[in-house]
Every structure is written in C-alpha cells, then in structure tokens.
PDB file of N, CA and C in Angstrom:
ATOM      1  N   UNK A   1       7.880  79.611 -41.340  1.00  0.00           N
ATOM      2  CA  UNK A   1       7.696  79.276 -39.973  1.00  0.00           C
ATOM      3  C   UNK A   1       8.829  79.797 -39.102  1.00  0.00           C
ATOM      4  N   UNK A   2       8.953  79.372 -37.989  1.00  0.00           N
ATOM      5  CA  UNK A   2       9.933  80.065 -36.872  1.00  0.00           C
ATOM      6  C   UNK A   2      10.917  78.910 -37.150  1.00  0.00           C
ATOM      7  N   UNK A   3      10.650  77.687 -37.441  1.00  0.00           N
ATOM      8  CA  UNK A   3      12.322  76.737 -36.798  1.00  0.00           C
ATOM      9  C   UNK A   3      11.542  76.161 -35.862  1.00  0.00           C
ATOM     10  N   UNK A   4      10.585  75.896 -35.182  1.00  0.00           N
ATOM     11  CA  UNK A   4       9.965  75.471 -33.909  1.00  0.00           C
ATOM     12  C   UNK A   4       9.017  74.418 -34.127  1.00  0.00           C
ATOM     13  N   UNK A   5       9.331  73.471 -33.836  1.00  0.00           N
ATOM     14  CA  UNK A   5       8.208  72.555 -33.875  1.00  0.00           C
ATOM     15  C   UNK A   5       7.771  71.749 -32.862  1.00  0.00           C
ATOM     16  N   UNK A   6       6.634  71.497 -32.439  1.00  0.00           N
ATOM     17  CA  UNK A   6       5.749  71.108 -31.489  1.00  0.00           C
ATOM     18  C   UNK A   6       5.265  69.353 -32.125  1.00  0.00           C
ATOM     19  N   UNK A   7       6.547  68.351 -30.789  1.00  0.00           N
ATOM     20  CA  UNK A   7       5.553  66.896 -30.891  1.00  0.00           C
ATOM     21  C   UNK A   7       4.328  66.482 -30.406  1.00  0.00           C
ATOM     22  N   UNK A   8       3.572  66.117 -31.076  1.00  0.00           N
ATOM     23  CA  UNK A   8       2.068  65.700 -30.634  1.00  0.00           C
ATOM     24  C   UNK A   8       2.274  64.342 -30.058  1.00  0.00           C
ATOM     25  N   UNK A   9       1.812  63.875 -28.919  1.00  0.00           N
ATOM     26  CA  UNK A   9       1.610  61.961 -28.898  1.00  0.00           C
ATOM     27  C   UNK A   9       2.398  62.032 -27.818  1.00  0.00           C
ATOM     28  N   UNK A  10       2.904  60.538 -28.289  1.00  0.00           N
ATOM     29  CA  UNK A  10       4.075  60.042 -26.881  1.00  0.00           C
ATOM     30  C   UNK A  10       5.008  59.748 -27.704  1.00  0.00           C
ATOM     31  N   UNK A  11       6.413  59.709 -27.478  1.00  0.00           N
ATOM     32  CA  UNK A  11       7.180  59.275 -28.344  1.00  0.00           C
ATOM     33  C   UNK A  11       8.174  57.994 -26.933  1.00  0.00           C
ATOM     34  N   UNK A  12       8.217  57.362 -28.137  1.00  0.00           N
ATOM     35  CA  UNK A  12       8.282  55.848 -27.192  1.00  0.00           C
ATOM     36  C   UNK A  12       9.831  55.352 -27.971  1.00  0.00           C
ATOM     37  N   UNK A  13      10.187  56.061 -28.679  1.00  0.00           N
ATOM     38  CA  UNK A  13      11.618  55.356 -29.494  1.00  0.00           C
ATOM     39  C   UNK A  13      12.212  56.293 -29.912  1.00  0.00           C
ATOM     40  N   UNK A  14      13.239  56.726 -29.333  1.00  0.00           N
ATOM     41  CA  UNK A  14      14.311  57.548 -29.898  1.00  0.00           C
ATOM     42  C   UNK A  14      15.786  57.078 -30.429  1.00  0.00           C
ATOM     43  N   UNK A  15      15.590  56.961 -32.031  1.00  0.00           N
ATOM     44  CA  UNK A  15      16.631  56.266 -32.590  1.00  0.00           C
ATOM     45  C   UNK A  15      18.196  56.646 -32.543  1.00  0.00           C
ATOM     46  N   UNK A  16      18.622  56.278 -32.490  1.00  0.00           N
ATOM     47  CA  UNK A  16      20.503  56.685 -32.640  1.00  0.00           C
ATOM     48  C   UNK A  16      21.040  55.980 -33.653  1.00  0.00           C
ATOM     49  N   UNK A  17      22.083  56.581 -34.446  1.00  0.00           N
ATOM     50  CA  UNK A  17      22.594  56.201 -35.307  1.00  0.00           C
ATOM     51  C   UNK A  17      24.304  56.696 -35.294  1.00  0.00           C
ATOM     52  N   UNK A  18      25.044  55.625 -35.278  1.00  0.00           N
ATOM     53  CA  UNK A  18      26.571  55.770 -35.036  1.00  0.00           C
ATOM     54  C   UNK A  18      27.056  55.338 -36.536  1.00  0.00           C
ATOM     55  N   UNK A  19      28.066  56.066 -37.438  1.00  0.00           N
ATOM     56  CA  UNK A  19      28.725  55.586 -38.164  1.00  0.00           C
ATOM     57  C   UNK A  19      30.619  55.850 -37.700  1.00  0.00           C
ATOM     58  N   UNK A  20      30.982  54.579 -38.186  1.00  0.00           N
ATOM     59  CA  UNK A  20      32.483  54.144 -37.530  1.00  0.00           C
ATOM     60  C   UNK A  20      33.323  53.825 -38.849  1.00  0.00           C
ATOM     61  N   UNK A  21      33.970  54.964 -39.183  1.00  0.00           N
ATOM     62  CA  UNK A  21      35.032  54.355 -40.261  1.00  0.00           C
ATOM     63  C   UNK A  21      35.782  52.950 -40.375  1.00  0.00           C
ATOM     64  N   UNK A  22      35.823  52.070 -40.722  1.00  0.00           N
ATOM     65  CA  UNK A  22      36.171  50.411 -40.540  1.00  0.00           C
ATOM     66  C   UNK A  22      37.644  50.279 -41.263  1.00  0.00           C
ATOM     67  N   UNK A  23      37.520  50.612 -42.797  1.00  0.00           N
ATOM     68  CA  UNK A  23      38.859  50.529 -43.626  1.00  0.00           C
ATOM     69  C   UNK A  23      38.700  51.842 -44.403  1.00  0.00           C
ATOM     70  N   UNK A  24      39.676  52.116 -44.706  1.00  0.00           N
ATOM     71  CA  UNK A  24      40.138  53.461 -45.993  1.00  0.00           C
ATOM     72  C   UNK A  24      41.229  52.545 -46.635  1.00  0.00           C
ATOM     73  N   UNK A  25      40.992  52.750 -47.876  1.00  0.00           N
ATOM     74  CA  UNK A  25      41.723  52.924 -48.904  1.00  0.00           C
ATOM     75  C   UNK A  25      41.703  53.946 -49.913  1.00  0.00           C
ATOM     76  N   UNK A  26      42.694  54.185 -50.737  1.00  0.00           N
ATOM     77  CA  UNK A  26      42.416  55.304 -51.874  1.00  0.00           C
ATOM     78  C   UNK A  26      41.200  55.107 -52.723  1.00  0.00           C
ATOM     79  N   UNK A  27      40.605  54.298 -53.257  1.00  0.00           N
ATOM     80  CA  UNK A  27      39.767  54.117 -53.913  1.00  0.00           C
ATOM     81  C   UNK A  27      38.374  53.741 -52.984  1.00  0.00           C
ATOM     82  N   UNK A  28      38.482  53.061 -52.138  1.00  0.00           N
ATOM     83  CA  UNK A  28      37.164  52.651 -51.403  1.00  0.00           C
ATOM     84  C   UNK A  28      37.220  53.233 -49.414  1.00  0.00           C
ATOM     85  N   UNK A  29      35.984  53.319 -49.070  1.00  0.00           N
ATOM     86  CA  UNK A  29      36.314  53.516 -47.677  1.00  0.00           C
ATOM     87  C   UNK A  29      34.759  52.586 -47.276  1.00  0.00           C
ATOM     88  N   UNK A  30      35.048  51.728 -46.222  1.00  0.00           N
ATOM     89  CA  UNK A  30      33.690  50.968 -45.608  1.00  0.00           C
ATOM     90  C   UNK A  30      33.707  51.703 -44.278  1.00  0.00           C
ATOM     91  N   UNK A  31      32.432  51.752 -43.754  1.00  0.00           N
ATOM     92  CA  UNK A  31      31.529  52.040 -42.798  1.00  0.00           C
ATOM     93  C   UNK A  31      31.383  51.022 -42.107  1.00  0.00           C
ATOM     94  N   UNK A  32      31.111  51.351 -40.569  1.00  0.00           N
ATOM     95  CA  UNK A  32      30.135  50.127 -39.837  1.00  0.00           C
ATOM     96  C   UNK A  32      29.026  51.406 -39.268  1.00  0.00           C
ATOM     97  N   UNK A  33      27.580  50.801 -39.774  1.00  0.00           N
ATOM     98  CA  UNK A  33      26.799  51.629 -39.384  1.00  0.00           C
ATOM     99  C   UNK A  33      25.955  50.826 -37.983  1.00  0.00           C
ATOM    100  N   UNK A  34      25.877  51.382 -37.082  1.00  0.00           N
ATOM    101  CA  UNK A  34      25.246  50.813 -35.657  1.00  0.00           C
ATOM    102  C   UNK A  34      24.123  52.167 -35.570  1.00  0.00           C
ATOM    103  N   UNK A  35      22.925  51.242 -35.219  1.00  0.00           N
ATOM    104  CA  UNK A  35      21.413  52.215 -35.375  1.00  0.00           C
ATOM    105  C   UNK A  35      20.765  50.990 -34.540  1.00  0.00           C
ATOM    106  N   UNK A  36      20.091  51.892 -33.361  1.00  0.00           N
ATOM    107  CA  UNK A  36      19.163  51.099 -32.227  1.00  0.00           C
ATOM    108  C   UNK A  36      17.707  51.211 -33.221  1.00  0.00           C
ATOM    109  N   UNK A  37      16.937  49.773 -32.919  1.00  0.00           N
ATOM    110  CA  UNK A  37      16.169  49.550 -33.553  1.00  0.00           C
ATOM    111  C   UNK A  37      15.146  48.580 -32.407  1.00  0.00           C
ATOM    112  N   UNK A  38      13.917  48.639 -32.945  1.00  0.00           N
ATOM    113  CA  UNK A  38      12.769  47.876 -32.803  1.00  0.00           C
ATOM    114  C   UNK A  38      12.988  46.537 -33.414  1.00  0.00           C
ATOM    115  N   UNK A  39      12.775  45.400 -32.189  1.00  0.00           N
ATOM    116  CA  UNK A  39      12.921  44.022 -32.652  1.00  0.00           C
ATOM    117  C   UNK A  39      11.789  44.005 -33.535  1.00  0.00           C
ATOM    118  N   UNK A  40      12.180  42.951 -34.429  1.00  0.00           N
ATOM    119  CA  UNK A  40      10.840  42.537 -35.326  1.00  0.00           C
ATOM    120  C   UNK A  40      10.459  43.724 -36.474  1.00  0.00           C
ATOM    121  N   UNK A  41      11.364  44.846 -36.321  1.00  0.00           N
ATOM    122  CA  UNK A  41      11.081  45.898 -37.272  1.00  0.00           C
ATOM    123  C   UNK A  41      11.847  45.975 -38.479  1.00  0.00           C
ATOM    124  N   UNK A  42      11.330  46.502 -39.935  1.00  0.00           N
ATOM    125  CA  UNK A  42      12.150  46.057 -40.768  1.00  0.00           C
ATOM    126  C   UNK A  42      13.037  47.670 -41.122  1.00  0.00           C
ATOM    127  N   UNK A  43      14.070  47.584 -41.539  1.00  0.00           N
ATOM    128  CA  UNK A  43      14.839  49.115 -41.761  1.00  0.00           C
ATOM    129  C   UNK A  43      15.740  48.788 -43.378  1.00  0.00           C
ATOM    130  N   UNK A  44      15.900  49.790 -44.037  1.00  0.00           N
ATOM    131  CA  UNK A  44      16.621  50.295 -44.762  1.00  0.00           C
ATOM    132  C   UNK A  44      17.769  51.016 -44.846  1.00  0.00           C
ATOM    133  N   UNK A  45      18.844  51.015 -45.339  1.00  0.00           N
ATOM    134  CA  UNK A  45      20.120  51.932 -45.368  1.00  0.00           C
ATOM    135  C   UNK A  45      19.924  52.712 -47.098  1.00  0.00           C
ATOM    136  N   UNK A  46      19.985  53.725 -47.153  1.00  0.00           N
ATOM    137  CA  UNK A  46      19.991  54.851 -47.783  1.00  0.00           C
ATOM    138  C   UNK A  46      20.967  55.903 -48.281  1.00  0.00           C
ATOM    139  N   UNK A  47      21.794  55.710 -49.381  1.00  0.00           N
ATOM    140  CA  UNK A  47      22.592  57.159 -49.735  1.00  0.00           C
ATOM    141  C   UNK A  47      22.287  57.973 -50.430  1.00  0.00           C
ATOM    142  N   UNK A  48      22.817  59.366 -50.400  1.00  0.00           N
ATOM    143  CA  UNK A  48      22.782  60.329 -51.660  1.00  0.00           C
ATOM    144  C   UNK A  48      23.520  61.403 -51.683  1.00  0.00           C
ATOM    145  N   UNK A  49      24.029  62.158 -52.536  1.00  0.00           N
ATOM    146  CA  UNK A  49      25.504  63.132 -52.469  1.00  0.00           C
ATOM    147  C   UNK A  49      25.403  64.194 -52.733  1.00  0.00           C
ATOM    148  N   UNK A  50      23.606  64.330 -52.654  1.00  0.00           N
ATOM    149  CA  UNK A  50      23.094  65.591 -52.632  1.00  0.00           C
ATOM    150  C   UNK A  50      21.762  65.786 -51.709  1.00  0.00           C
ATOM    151  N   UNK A  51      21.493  65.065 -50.866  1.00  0.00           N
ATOM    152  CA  UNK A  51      20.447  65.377 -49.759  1.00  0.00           C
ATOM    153  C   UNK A  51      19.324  65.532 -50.629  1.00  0.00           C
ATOM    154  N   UNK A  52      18.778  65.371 -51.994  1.00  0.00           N
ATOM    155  CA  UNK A  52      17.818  65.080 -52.627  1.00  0.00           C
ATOM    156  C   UNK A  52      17.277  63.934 -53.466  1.00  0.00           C
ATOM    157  N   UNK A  53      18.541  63.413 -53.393  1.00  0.00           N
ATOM    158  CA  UNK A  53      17.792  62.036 -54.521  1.00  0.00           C
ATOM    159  C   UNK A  53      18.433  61.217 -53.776  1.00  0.00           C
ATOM    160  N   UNK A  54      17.713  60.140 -53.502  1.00  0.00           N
ATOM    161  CA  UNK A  54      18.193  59.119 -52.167  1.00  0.00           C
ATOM    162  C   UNK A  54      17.962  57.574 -53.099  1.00  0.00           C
ATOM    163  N   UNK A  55      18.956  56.726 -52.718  1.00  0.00           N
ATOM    164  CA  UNK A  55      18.921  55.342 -53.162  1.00  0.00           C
ATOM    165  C   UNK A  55      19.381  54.000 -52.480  1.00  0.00           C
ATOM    166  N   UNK A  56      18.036  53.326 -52.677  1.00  0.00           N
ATOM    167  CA  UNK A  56      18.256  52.001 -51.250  1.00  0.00           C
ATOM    168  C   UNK A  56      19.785  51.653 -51.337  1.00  0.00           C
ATOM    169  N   UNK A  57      20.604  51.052 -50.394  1.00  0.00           N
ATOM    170  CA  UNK A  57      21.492  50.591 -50.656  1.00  0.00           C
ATOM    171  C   UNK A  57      21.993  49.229 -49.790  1.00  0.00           C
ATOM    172  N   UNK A  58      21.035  49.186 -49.329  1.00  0.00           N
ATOM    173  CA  UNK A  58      20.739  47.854 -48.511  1.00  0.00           C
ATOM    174  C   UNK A  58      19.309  47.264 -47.570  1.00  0.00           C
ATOM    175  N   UNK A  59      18.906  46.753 -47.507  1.00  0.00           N
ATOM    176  CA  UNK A  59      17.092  46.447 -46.981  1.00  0.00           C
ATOM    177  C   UNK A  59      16.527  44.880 -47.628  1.00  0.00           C
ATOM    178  N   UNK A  60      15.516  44.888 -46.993  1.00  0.00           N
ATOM    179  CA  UNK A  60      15.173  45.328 -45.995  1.00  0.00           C
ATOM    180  C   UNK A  60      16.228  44.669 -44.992  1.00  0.00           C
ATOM    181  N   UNK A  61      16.479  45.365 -43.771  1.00  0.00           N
ATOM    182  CA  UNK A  61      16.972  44.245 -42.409  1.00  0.00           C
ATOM    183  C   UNK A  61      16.185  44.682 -41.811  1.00  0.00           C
ATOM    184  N   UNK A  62      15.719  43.038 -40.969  1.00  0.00           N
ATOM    185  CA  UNK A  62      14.601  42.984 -39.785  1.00  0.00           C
ATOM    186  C   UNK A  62      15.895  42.770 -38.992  1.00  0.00           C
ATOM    187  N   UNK A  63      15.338  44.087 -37.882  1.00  0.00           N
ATOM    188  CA  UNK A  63      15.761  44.109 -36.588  1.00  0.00           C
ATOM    189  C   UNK A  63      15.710  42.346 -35.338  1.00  0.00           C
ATOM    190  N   UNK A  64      16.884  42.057 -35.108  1.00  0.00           N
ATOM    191  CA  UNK A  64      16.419  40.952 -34.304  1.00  0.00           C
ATOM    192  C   UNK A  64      16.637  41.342 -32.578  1.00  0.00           C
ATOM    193  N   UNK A  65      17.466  42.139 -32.419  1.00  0.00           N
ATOM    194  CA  UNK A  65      18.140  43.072 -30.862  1.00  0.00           C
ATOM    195  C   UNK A  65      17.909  44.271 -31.003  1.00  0.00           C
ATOM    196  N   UNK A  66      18.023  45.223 -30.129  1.00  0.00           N
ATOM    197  CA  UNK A  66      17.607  46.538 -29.875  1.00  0.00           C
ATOM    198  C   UNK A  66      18.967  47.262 -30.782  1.00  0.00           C
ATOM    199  N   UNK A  67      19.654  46.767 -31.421  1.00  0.00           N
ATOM    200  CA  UNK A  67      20.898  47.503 -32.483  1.00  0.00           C
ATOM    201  C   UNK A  67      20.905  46.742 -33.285  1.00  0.00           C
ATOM    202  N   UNK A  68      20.959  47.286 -34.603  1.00  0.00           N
ATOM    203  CA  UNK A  68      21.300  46.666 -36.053  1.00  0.00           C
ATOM    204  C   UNK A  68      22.860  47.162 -36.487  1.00  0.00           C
ATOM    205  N   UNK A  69      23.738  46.520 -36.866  1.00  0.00           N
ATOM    206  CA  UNK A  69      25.177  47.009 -37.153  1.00  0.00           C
ATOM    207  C   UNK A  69      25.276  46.483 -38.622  1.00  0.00           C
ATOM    208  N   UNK A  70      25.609  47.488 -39.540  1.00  0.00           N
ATOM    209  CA  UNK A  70      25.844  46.417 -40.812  1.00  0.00           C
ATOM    210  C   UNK A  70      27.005  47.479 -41.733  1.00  0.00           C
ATOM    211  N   UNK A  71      27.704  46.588 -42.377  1.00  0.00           N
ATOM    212  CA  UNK A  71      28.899  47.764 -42.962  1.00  0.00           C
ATOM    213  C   UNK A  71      28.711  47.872 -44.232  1.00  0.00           C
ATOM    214  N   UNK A  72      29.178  48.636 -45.108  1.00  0.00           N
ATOM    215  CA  UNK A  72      28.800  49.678 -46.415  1.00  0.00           C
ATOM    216  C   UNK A  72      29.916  49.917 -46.568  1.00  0.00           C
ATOM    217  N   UNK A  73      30.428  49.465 -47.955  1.00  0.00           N
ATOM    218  CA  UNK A  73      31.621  50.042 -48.829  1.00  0.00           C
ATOM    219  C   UNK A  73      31.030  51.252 -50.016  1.00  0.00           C
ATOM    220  N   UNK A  74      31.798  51.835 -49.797  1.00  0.00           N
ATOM    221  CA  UNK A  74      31.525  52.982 -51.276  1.00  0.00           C
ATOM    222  C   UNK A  74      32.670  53.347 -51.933  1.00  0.00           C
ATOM    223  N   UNK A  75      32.771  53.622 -53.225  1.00  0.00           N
ATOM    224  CA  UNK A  75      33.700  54.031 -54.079  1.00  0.00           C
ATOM    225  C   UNK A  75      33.927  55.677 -53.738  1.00  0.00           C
ATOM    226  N   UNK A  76      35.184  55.984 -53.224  1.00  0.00           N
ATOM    227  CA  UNK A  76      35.590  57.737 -53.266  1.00  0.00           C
ATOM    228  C   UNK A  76      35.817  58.322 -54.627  1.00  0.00           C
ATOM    229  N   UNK A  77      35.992  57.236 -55.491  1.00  0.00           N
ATOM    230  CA  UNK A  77      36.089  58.441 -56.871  1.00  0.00           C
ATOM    231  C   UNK A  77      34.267  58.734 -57.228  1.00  0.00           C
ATOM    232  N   UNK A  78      33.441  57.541 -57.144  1.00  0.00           N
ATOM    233  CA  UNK A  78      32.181  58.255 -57.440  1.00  0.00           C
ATOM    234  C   UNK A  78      31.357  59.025 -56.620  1.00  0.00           C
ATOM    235  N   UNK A  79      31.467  58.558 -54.995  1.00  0.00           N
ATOM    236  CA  UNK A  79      31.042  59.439 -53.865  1.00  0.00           C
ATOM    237  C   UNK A  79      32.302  60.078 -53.168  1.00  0.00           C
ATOM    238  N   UNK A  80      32.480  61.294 -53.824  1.00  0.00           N
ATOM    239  CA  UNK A  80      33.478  62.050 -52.839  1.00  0.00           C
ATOM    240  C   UNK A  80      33.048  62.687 -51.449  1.00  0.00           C
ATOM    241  N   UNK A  81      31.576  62.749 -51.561  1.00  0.00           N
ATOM    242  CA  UNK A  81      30.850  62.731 -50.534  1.00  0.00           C
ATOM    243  C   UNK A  81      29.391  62.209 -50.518  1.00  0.00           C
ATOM    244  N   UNK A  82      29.154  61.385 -49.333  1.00  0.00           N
ATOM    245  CA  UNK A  82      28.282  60.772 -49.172  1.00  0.00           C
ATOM    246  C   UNK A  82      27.422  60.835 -48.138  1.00  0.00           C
ATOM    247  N   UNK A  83      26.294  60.938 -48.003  1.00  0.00           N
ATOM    248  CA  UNK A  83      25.081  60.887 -46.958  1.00  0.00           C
ATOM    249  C   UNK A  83      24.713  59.632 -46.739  1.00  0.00           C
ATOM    250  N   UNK A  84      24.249  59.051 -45.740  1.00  0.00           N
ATOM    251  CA  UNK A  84      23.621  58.021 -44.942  1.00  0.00           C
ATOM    252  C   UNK A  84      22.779  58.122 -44.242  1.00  0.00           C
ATOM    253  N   UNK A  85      21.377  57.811 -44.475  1.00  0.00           N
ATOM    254  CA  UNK A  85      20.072  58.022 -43.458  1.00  0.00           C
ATOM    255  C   UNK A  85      19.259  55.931 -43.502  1.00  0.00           C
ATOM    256  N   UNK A  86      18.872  56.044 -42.220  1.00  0.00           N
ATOM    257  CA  UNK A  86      18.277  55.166 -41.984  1.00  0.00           C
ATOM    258  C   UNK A  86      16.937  55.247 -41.670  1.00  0.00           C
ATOM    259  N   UNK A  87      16.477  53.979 -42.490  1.00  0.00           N
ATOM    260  CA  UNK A  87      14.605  54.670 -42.751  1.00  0.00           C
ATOM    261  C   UNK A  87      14.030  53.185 -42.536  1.00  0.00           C
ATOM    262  N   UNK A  88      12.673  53.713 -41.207  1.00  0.00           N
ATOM    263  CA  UNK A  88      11.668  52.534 -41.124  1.00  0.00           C
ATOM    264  C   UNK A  88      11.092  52.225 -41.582  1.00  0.00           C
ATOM    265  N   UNK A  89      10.805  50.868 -42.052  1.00  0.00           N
ATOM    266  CA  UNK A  89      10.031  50.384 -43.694  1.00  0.00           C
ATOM    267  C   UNK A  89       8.561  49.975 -42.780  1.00  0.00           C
TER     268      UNK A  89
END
C-alpha cells in the first residue's frame, strides 16, 4: 500500500496516553500511566519487548472519569526495554 489510510464513520474519541517516570532505581523503574478514557468503559494495560508478543499486565479497569491514571513497576534487568499500549476491552 502507500502508508495512507482513509477513516470511514465519525470518530467521536480520540485517546491520549501520557507515561511519567515516577521512581528509578537500579533494579526497578515505575511508571504513572494517564490515558483519557470513556466512563463506564473497561481498559487494559499491556507490555512487550518486542512489539509482537504482548502480555496483560493489569485489567480490567473500568473507567470512572474521562482519565484513568494507574502506575506499573517493571524489573530493568528483565525489561531493558519495554513497550506499553493501552487496549479497549
């Protein structure tokens, strides 16, 4: 294909997703992840250290305000690098 893609519909929710380093240490570093959300909607937090194999790592959270904030510790010796995607259940 070209790279070009064409939305069909209306699109009524355009999500954002902020991650905020919280603590570092040598061994661990936590996240605060802030992602605007649909009240009453349920969401998932998601890692993987290769953009192919993805694993829940927190869920469901039902949205109760238009932002969900929730923080995530990970180990740096087993994720020296890490991905984070947020997915509507």
């Amino acid at each position: 294909g070209t790279g070009e893609y064409t939305l069909a519909g209306n699109l009524t929710f355009i999500p954002t997703l902020d991650i905020q380093p919280s603590t570092a240490a040598q061994e661990t570093t936590t996240l605060k992840l802030i992602f605007t959300s649909i009240p009453g909607e349920s969401y998932r937090i998601e890692s993987s250290s290769d953009l192919l194999n993805w694993q829940q790592i927190t869920g469901p959270i039902v949205a109760v305000n238009s932002t969900v904030e929730e923080s995530f510790t990970y180990d740096n010796n087993l994720n020296p690098r890490l991905f984070l995607r947020v997915r509507q259940e």
